[in-house]
Amino acid sequence: MQYKGIENFNHRQPEKLGVLVTNLGTPDAPTPSALRRYLGEFLSDPRVVELPRPIWWLILHGIILRIRPRKSAKAYAGVWQPEGSPLLTHTASQAEGIRKALSKKYGNNIVVGFAMRYGNPSIAHVLNEMQDQGVRKLIVLPLYPQYSASTSASTFDAIAKDFTRRRWLPDLRFISHYPDYPPYIEAMAAHIRAFWEQHGRNEKLILSYHGIPLKYLKKGDPYHCECHKTSRLLAQCLGLEENDYLTTFQSRFGKEEWLKPYTDETLKGLPGKGIKSIDVFCPGFSSDCLETIEEINEENREYFMESGGRGFSYIPALNASPGHIDALVSLVEDNLKGWTVPDNNPEALQQRDALAQKQKKAVYPDRTL
C-alpha cells in the first residue's frame, strides 16, 4: 500500500496546529448532473441509510438517482448565490471568522480550513493542504451541535479513513457535539432577542431540527435527546414558558417513521388550534441552507398560511454572526487546553533548529548533519 506523504519532506518544517471546520456538503452546481454526483455520494454513506448495501444500491441507482436529481436541482437553483450554495458560502465565512479571531491571539501558528463531508472541498483535499503547511496537531469541528451517527460519526469515519492512508498522523481532537455549550446557547438566545426587537414577536416559537429515522433513536442514537436538551436550555435562556415553544423535526425522507412531531404536519395543524402567528428557528443548522431557506421559509411557510395562519417569521441561522463566531472560537479554545500552540517566530525557530542539531550530533557524532 502506498501511504500519503510528501516527497523530499523538510524535517525542519515549522509545526503548526490546525482547526478543520466541517459541514454536511453541497453540490458543485444547481444542475441535475451535479446533484446526481452529490446525492450519489451522500446517500451511499451507510451512516445515512442503514439498509443492506445490495438492496439499497438497487433502490438508489434504480430509482432515486433517476428521479430526485432533477427535482433537487430546481430547488437548489432557487437558493443558489453567485459564490455558490448558501451552505458553502456561510461555512467559508465561519471558518474565516474563526481564523481571524485565533490569528489575533496566536499569529499564523494556527491553520484554519473548512471542508464538506460530501462534495467539495473534500476532507481529504483539505487534510492534504494542512499536512503541507506543517499541521501536527488537529482539532476537527463538525458544525453539528447535536450528535448523530448520521452526521458527526460520519465525519469521523471520513477522517479515520483518510488517516489509514496517511504516513504521518497528527494528534487528533474531535468535537463530536456541543448541544448544551453555554456560549452556543447564549449566542442563539441573543440572536433571537435581536430579531424580536427588530421584527416583533409572534405567539409561539417553533424550534425545528433535521429529522432522523425513529429506529436510530431506538438503537441508541442520542440525537433526539440532545435536540430537546438544546430547546430546553434555549427556552430557559429566553425566559420562555413551556407553552411558548415547540420542538419539531423536518426533512424526513422515505416512508418509514422518523422523529416526531413532524414540522410540516405541526405547522398545518397549529392554526386550527388557535395559533395564528409563529416564529421558526432551526437550532441544529449552523448555516442557512436549502433545508432552512426553501423547506422552512418557503414550503412550510406556505403550509402554515394556507391552513389559516396570519403571521410567519423565519429567524435566520446564526451563520457567521459575531456571536456565533465568538461561541465557536470559545469551543475551539476549550479543546486546545493541554496543547501548546507552536511558537514559530524566527528566534524560536532558530533555537529549535540549533537544539535539534545538537541532539543529532550527540547521537551521530561522526556524521555531517
CSV table of C-alpha atoms in Angstrom, one decimal:
chain,number,residue,atom,x,y,z
A,1,MET,CA,0.0,0.0,0.0
A,2,GLN,CA,1.2,3.5,-0.8
A,3,TYR,CA,0.8,5.9,2.1
A,4,LYS,CA,0.3,9.6,1.6
A,5,GLY,CA,3.4,11.6,2.4
A,6,ILE,CA,5.4,14.5,1.0
A,7,GLU,CA,8.2,13.9,-1.4
A,8,ASN,CA,11.6,15.3,-0.2
A,9,PHE,CA,10.0,16.2,3.1
A,10,ASN,CA,11.7,19.0,5.0
A,11,HIS,CA,12.1,17.7,8.6
A,12,ARG,CA,12.9,21.2,9.8
A,13,GLN,CA,9.5,22.5,8.7
A,14,PRO,CA,7.8,24.5,11.5
A,15,GLU,CA,5.0,22.7,13.2
A,16,LYS,CA,1.5,24.2,13.3
A,17,LEU,CA,-1.8,23.5,14.9
A,18,GLY,CA,-4.8,23.0,12.7
A,19,VAL,CA,-8.6,23.6,13.0
A,20,LEU,CA,-10.7,21.8,10.5
A,21,VAL,CA,-14.3,23.1,10.3
A,22,THR,CA,-16.7,20.8,8.5
A,23,ASN,CA,-20.3,20.7,7.4
A,24,LEU,CA,-22.6,18.3,5.5
A,25,GLY,CA,-21.9,19.3,1.9
A,26,THR,CA,-23.3,20.7,-1.3
A,27,PRO,CA,-23.4,20.0,-5.0
A,28,ASP,CA,-20.9,21.9,-7.2
A,29,ALA,CA,-23.8,23.5,-9.2
A,30,PRO,CA,-27.6,23.5,-9.2
A,31,THR,CA,-27.8,21.1,-12.1
A,32,PRO,CA,-29.1,17.5,-12.4
A,33,SER,CA,-25.7,16.1,-13.1
A,34,ALA,CA,-24.1,17.8,-10.2
A,35,LEU,CA,-26.9,16.7,-7.9
A,36,ARG,CA,-26.6,13.2,-9.1
A,37,ARG,CA,-22.9,13.1,-8.1
A,38,TYR,CA,-23.6,14.7,-4.8
A,39,LEU,CA,-26.7,12.6,-3.9
A,40,GLY,CA,-24.8,9.5,-5.0
A,41,GLU,CA,-22.0,10.2,-2.5
A,42,PHE,CA,-24.3,11.3,0.3
A,43,LEU,CA,-26.9,8.6,0.0
A,44,SER,CA,-24.2,5.9,-0.4
A,45,ASP,CA,-22.9,6.5,3.1
A,46,PRO,CA,-24.1,3.6,5.3
A,47,ARG,CA,-24.2,6.0,8.2
A,48,VAL,CA,-27.0,7.9,6.4
A,49,VAL,CA,-29.0,5.0,5.2
A,50,GLU,CA,-28.7,1.8,7.2
A,51,LEU,CA,-30.1,-0.7,4.8
A,52,PRO,CA,-28.3,-3.8,3.4
A,53,ARG,CA,-26.0,-2.5,0.7
A,54,PRO,CA,-27.2,-4.7,-2.2
A,55,ILE,CA,-30.8,-3.7,-1.6
A,56,TRP,CA,-30.1,-0.1,-1.1
A,57,TRP,CA,-27.8,0.0,-4.2
A,58,LEU,CA,-30.7,-1.1,-6.3
A,59,ILE,CA,-33.1,1.4,-4.8
A,60,LEU,CA,-30.6,4.3,-5.0
A,61,HIS,CA,-29.3,3.7,-8.6
A,62,GLY,CA,-32.5,2.2,-10.0
A,63,ILE,CA,-35.0,4.8,-8.7
A,64,ILE,CA,-33.7,7.7,-6.6
A,65,LEU,CA,-30.8,8.9,-8.7
A,66,ARG,CA,-33.0,8.7,-11.8
A,67,ILE,CA,-35.7,10.9,-10.3
A,68,ARG,CA,-34.5,13.1,-7.4
A,69,PRO,CA,-31.6,15.0,-9.0
A,70,ARG,CA,-33.8,17.0,-11.4
A,71,LYS,CA,-36.2,17.9,-8.6
A,72,SER,CA,-33.4,18.8,-6.2
A,73,ALA,CA,-31.6,20.8,-8.9
A,74,LYS,CA,-34.6,23.0,-9.3
A,75,ALA,CA,-34.8,23.6,-5.5
A,76,TYR,CA,-31.1,24.4,-5.3
A,77,ALA,CA,-31.4,26.8,-8.3
A,78,GLY,CA,-33.9,28.8,-6.2
A,79,VAL,CA,-31.4,29.5,-3.4
A,80,TRP,CA,-28.1,29.5,-5.3
A,81,GLN,CA,-25.8,32.5,-4.9
A,82,PRO,CA,-23.1,33.9,-7.2
A,83,GLU,CA,-20.5,32.5,-4.9
A,84,GLY,CA,-22.1,29.1,-4.7
A,85,SER,CA,-24.6,27.4,-2.4
A,86,PRO,CA,-25.5,29.2,0.8
A,87,LEU,CA,-24.1,26.4,2.9
A,88,LEU,CA,-20.7,26.7,1.2
A,89,THR,CA,-20.5,30.5,1.5
A,90,HIS,CA,-21.6,30.5,5.1
A,91,THR,CA,-19.2,27.8,6.1
A,92,ALA,CA,-16.4,29.6,4.4
A,93,SER,CA,-17.3,32.8,6.2
A,94,GLN,CA,-17.4,30.9,9.6
A,95,ALA,CA,-14.0,29.4,9.0
A,96,GLU,CA,-12.6,32.8,8.1
A,97,GLY,CA,-14.1,34.4,11.2
A,98,ILE,CA,-12.6,31.7,13.4
A,99,ARG,CA,-9.2,32.1,11.6
A,100,LYS,CA,-9.2,35.9,12.1
A,101,ALA,CA,-10.1,35.6,15.8
A,102,LEU,CA,-7.4,32.9,16.5
A,103,SER,CA,-4.8,34.8,14.5
A,104,LYS,CA,-5.1,37.8,16.7
A,105,LYS,CA,-4.1,35.7,19.7
A,106,TYR,CA,-1.8,33.1,18.2
A,107,GLY,CA,-0.5,34.7,15.0
A,108,ASN,CA,-0.1,32.4,12.0
A,109,ASN,CA,0.7,29.4,14.2
A,110,ILE,CA,-2.8,28.0,13.8
A,111,VAL,CA,-4.1,27.0,10.4
A,112,VAL,CA,-7.9,27.1,9.9
A,113,GLY,CA,-9.6,25.3,7.0
A,114,PHE,CA,-13.1,24.1,6.1
A,115,ALA,CA,-14.3,21.0,4.3
A,116,MET,CA,-17.5,19.3,3.3
A,117,ARG,CA,-18.3,15.7,4.3
A,118,TYR,CA,-19.8,15.2,0.8
A,119,GLY,CA,-18.8,17.3,-2.2
A,120,ASN,CA,-16.1,19.9,-2.3
A,121,PRO,CA,-13.8,21.0,-0.8
A,122,SER,CA,-13.4,17.4,0.4
A,123,ILE,CA,-12.0,16.4,3.7
A,124,ALA,CA,-9.1,14.5,2.1
A,125,HIS,CA,-8.1,17.5,0.0
A,126,VAL,CA,-8.1,19.9,2.9
A,127,LEU,CA,-6.2,17.5,5.2
A,128,ASN,CA,-3.5,17.3,2.4
A,129,GLU,CA,-3.3,21.1,2.4
A,130,MET,CA,-2.9,21.2,6.2
A,131,GLN,CA,-0.2,18.5,6.1
A,132,ASP,CA,1.7,20.5,3.5
A,133,GLN,CA,1.5,23.5,5.9
A,134,GLY,CA,3.0,21.6,8.8
A,135,VAL,CA,-0.1,20.8,10.9
A,136,ARG,CA,0.9,18.3,13.6
A,137,LYS,CA,-2.0,18.8,16.0
A,138,LEU,CA,-5.5,18.9,14.6
A,139,ILE,CA,-8.9,19.8,16.1
A,140,VAL,CA,-11.9,18.8,13.9
A,141,LEU,CA,-15.1,20.8,14.5
A,142,PRO,CA,-18.1,19.5,12.7
A,143,LEU,CA,-20.8,22.1,12.8
A,144,TYR,CA,-23.5,19.8,14.1
A,145,PRO,CA,-24.4,20.9,17.7
A,146,GLN,CA,-26.4,17.8,18.3
A,147,TYR,CA,-24.6,14.4,17.8
A,148,SER,CA,-26.0,11.9,15.4
A,149,ALA,CA,-24.3,8.8,13.9
A,150,SER,CA,-25.6,10.1,10.5
A,151,THR,CA,-23.7,13.4,10.8
A,152,SER,CA,-21.0,13.6,13.5
A,153,ALA,CA,-20.0,10.0,13.3
A,154,SER,CA,-20.0,10.0,9.5
A,155,THR,CA,-17.5,12.9,9.6
A,156,PHE,CA,-15.3,10.9,12.0
A,157,ASP,CA,-15.5,8.0,9.5
A,158,ALA,CA,-14.1,10.2,6.8
A,159,ILE,CA,-11.3,11.5,8.9
A,160,ALA,CA,-10.4,8.0,10.1
A,161,LYS,CA,-10.5,6.6,6.6
A,162,ASP,CA,-8.1,9.3,5.4
A,163,PHE,CA,-5.8,8.6,8.3
A,164,THR,CA,-5.5,4.9,7.4
A,165,ARG,CA,-3.7,6.0,4.2
A,166,ARG,CA,-1.5,8.8,5.7
A,167,ARG,CA,2.2,8.3,6.6
A,168,TRP,CA,2.4,10.8,9.5
A,169,LEU,CA,-0.7,11.2,11.6
A,170,PRO,CA,-1.3,14.4,13.5
A,171,ASP,CA,-2.5,14.4,17.1
A,172,LEU,CA,-6.3,14.5,16.9
A,173,ARG,CA,-9.1,16.0,18.9
A,174,PHE,CA,-12.6,15.6,17.5
A,175,ILE,CA,-15.5,17.7,18.8
A,176,SER,CA,-18.4,15.3,18.4
A,177,HIS,CA,-21.2,17.6,19.7
A,178,TYR,CA,-22.0,20.7,21.8
A,179,PRO,CA,-25.8,20.8,22.4
A,180,ASP,CA,-25.5,22.4,25.8
A,181,TYR,CA,-22.4,24.5,25.4
A,182,PRO,CA,-23.3,27.8,27.2
A,183,PRO,CA,-21.8,30.2,24.6
A,184,TYR,CA,-23.7,28.4,21.8
A,185,ILE,CA,-27.0,28.6,23.8
A,186,GLU,CA,-26.3,32.3,24.7
A,187,ALA,CA,-25.5,33.2,21.1
A,188,MET,CA,-28.8,31.7,19.9
A,189,ALA,CA,-30.7,33.5,22.6
A,190,ALA,CA,-29.1,36.9,21.8
A,191,HIS,CA,-29.8,36.3,18.1
A,192,ILE,CA,-33.5,35.5,18.6
A,193,ARG,CA,-33.9,38.5,21.0
A,194,ALA,CA,-32.3,40.8,18.4
A,195,PHE,CA,-34.7,39.5,15.8
A,196,TRP,CA,-37.7,40.1,18.1
A,197,GLU,CA,-36.6,43.6,18.9
A,198,GLN,CA,-36.5,44.4,15.2
A,199,HIS,CA,-39.4,42.5,13.8
A,200,GLY,CA,-41.7,41.8,16.8
A,201,ARG,CA,-42.6,38.5,18.4
A,202,ASN,CA,-45.3,36.1,17.3
A,203,GLU,CA,-47.4,33.8,19.5
A,204,LYS,CA,-45.2,30.7,19.5
A,205,LEU,CA,-41.6,29.8,18.8
A,206,ILE,CA,-41.1,26.7,16.7
A,207,LEU,CA,-37.6,25.1,17.1
A,208,SER,CA,-37.2,22.8,14.0
A,209,TYR,CA,-34.4,20.3,13.8
A,210,HIS,CA,-33.4,18.0,11.0
A,211,GLY,CA,-35.1,14.6,11.5
A,212,ILE,CA,-33.7,11.1,11.6
A,213,PRO,CA,-35.4,7.7,11.4
A,214,LEU,CA,-37.1,6.7,14.7
A,215,LYS,CA,-35.2,3.4,14.6
A,216,TYR,CA,-31.9,5.2,15.1
A,217,LEU,CA,-33.2,6.6,18.4
A,218,LYS,CA,-34.3,3.1,19.5
A,219,LYS,CA,-30.8,1.8,18.7
A,220,GLY,CA,-29.2,4.3,21.0
A,221,ASP,CA,-28.6,7.4,18.9
A,222,PRO,CA,-28.7,10.4,21.3
A,223,TYR,CA,-29.8,13.0,18.7
A,224,HIS,CA,-33.4,13.2,19.8
A,225,CYS,CA,-32.4,13.7,23.4
A,226,GLU,CA,-29.8,16.3,22.6
A,227,CYS,CA,-32.3,18.3,20.4
A,228,HIS,CA,-34.7,18.5,23.3
A,229,LYS,CA,-31.9,19.5,25.7
A,230,THR,CA,-30.9,22.3,23.4
A,231,SER,CA,-34.5,23.5,23.1
A,232,ARG,CA,-35.0,23.4,26.9
A,233,LEU,CA,-31.8,25.4,27.6
A,234,LEU,CA,-32.6,27.9,24.9
A,235,ALA,CA,-36.1,28.4,26.2
A,236,GLN,CA,-34.7,28.9,29.7
A,237,CYS,CA,-32.2,31.5,28.4
A,238,LEU,CA,-35.0,33.3,26.6
A,239,GLY,CA,-37.3,33.1,29.7
A,240,LEU,CA,-40.0,31.1,27.9
A,241,GLU,CA,-42.7,29.1,29.5
A,242,GLU,CA,-43.4,25.5,28.3
A,243,ASN,CA,-46.3,26.6,26.2
A,244,ASP,CA,-44.3,29.3,24.4
A,245,TYR,CA,-42.3,27.0,22.2
A,246,LEU,CA,-42.4,23.6,20.4
A,247,THR,CA,-39.6,21.3,19.2
A,248,THR,CA,-40.3,19.6,15.8
A,249,PHE,CA,-38.4,17.6,13.2
A,250,GLN,CA,-38.2,18.3,9.5
A,251,SER,CA,-36.7,16.9,6.2
A,252,ARG,CA,-37.9,13.3,6.5
A,253,PHE,CA,-37.3,11.1,3.6
A,254,GLY,CA,-39.0,7.8,2.6
A,255,LYS,CA,-42.0,6.0,4.1
A,256,GLU,CA,-40.6,4.8,7.5
A,257,GLU,CA,-41.4,6.6,10.7
A,258,TRP,CA,-39.0,9.4,11.7
A,259,LEU,CA,-38.7,11.5,14.8
A,260,LYS,CA,-41.9,13.3,15.7
A,261,PRO,CA,-43.6,15.7,15.8
A,262,TYR,CA,-43.0,16.5,12.1
A,263,THR,CA,-42.5,20.2,11.4
A,264,ASP,CA,-44.8,20.3,8.3
A,265,GLU,CA,-47.7,18.5,10.0
A,266,THR,CA,-47.3,20.6,13.1
A,267,LEU,CA,-47.5,23.9,11.1
A,268,LYS,CA,-50.5,22.7,9.2
A,269,GLY,CA,-52.3,22.0,12.4
A,270,LEU,CA,-51.5,25.0,14.5
A,271,PRO,CA,-54.0,27.5,13.0
A,272,GLY,CA,-56.8,25.1,13.8
A,273,LYS,CA,-55.7,25.1,17.5
A,274,GLY,CA,-55.8,28.9,17.6
A,275,ILE,CA,-52.1,29.6,17.0
A,276,LYS,CA,-52.2,32.1,14.2
A,277,SER,CA,-48.7,33.5,14.2
A,278,ILE,CA,-45.3,31.8,14.7
A,279,ASP,CA,-41.6,32.3,14.6
A,280,VAL,CA,-39.4,29.5,13.4
A,281,PHE,CA,-35.8,28.9,14.2
A,282,CYS,CA,-33.6,25.9,13.5
A,283,PRO,CA,-31.0,25.4,16.3
A,284,GLY,CA,-29.4,22.4,14.7
A,285,PHE,CA,-28.5,24.2,11.5
A,286,SER,CA,-25.3,26.3,11.9
A,287,SER,CA,-25.8,27.8,8.5
A,288,ASP,CA,-28.7,28.7,6.3
A,289,CYS,CA,-29.1,26.2,3.5
A,290,LEU,CA,-31.7,24.5,1.3
A,291,GLU,CA,-33.5,23.0,4.3
A,292,THR,CA,-33.9,26.4,6.0
A,293,ILE,CA,-34.4,28.7,3.1
A,294,GLU,CA,-36.5,26.6,0.8
A,295,GLU,CA,-38.0,24.0,3.1
A,296,ILE,CA,-38.8,26.2,6.1
A,297,ASN,CA,-39.1,29.7,4.8
A,298,GLU,CA,-41.0,28.8,1.6
A,299,GLU,CA,-42.6,25.4,1.7
A,300,ASN,CA,-43.5,25.3,5.4
A,301,ARG,CA,-44.5,29.0,5.4
A,302,GLU,CA,-47.0,28.1,2.7
A,303,TYR,CA,-48.4,25.2,4.7
A,304,PHE,CA,-49.0,27.4,7.7
A,305,MET,CA,-50.5,30.3,5.9
A,306,GLU,CA,-52.8,28.1,3.7
A,307,SER,CA,-54.0,26.4,6.9
A,308,GLY,CA,-55.2,29.7,8.3
A,309,GLY,CA,-52.0,31.3,9.7
A,310,ARG,CA,-51.7,35.1,9.7
A,311,GLY,CA,-48.1,35.7,10.7
A,312,PHE,CA,-45.0,33.6,9.9
A,313,SER,CA,-41.4,34.8,10.6
A,314,TYR,CA,-38.3,32.7,9.9
A,315,ILE,CA,-35.4,33.6,12.1
A,316,PRO,CA,-32.2,33.1,10.1
A,317,ALA,CA,-29.5,30.7,11.3
A,318,LEU,CA,-26.5,32.0,13.2
A,319,ASN,CA,-24.3,31.8,10.1
A,320,ALA,CA,-21.2,34.0,10.5
A,321,SER,CA,-22.7,36.4,13.0
A,322,PRO,CA,-20.2,37.8,15.6
A,323,GLY,CA,-21.9,36.0,18.5
A,324,HIS,CA,-21.7,32.6,16.7
A,325,ILE,CA,-18.1,33.1,15.8
A,326,ASP,CA,-17.3,34.0,19.4
A,327,ALA,CA,-19.0,30.8,20.6
A,328,LEU,CA,-17.2,28.7,18.0
A,329,VAL,CA,-13.8,30.2,18.9
A,330,SER,CA,-14.5,29.6,22.6
A,331,LEU,CA,-15.3,26.0,21.8
A,332,VAL,CA,-12.1,25.6,19.9
A,333,GLU,CA,-10.0,27.2,22.7
A,334,ASP,CA,-11.7,24.9,25.3
A,335,ASN,CA,-10.5,22.0,23.2
A,336,LEU,CA,-7.0,23.4,22.9
A,337,LYS,CA,-6.4,23.0,26.6
A,338,GLY,CA,-3.3,20.9,27.3
A,339,TRP,CA,-1.8,21.6,23.9
A,340,THR,CA,0.9,24.1,23.4
A,341,VAL,CA,0.4,26.3,20.3
A,342,PRO,CA,3.8,26.3,18.4
A,343,ASP,CA,5.8,29.5,18.6
A,344,ASN,CA,7.1,30.0,15.1
A,345,ASN,CA,8.8,33.4,15.4
A,346,PRO,CA,12.3,33.5,13.8
A,347,GLU,CA,14.1,33.4,17.1
A,348,ALA,CA,12.1,30.4,18.4
A,349,LEU,CA,12.7,28.5,15.1
A,350,GLN,CA,16.4,29.2,15.3
A,351,GLN,CA,16.6,28.0,18.9
A,352,ARG,CA,14.7,24.8,18.0
A,353,ASP,CA,16.9,24.1,15.0
A,354,ALA,CA,20.0,24.6,17.0
A,355,LEU,CA,18.7,22.2,19.7
A,356,ALA,CA,17.8,19.6,17.1
A,357,GLN,CA,21.3,19.8,15.5
A,358,LYS,CA,22.9,19.4,19.0
A,359,GLN,CA,20.8,16.4,19.8
A,360,LYS,CA,21.5,14.7,16.4
A,361,LYS,CA,25.3,15.5,16.8
A,362,ALA,CA,25.2,13.7,20.2
A,363,VAL,CA,23.6,10.7,18.7
A,364,TYR,CA,25.6,10.6,15.5
A,365,PRO,CA,29.0,12.3,16.4
A,366,ASP,CA,30.8,11.1,13.3
A,367,ARG,CA,28.2,12.3,10.8
A,368,THR,CA,27.9,15.6,8.9
A,369,LEU,CA,24.3,16.7,9.5
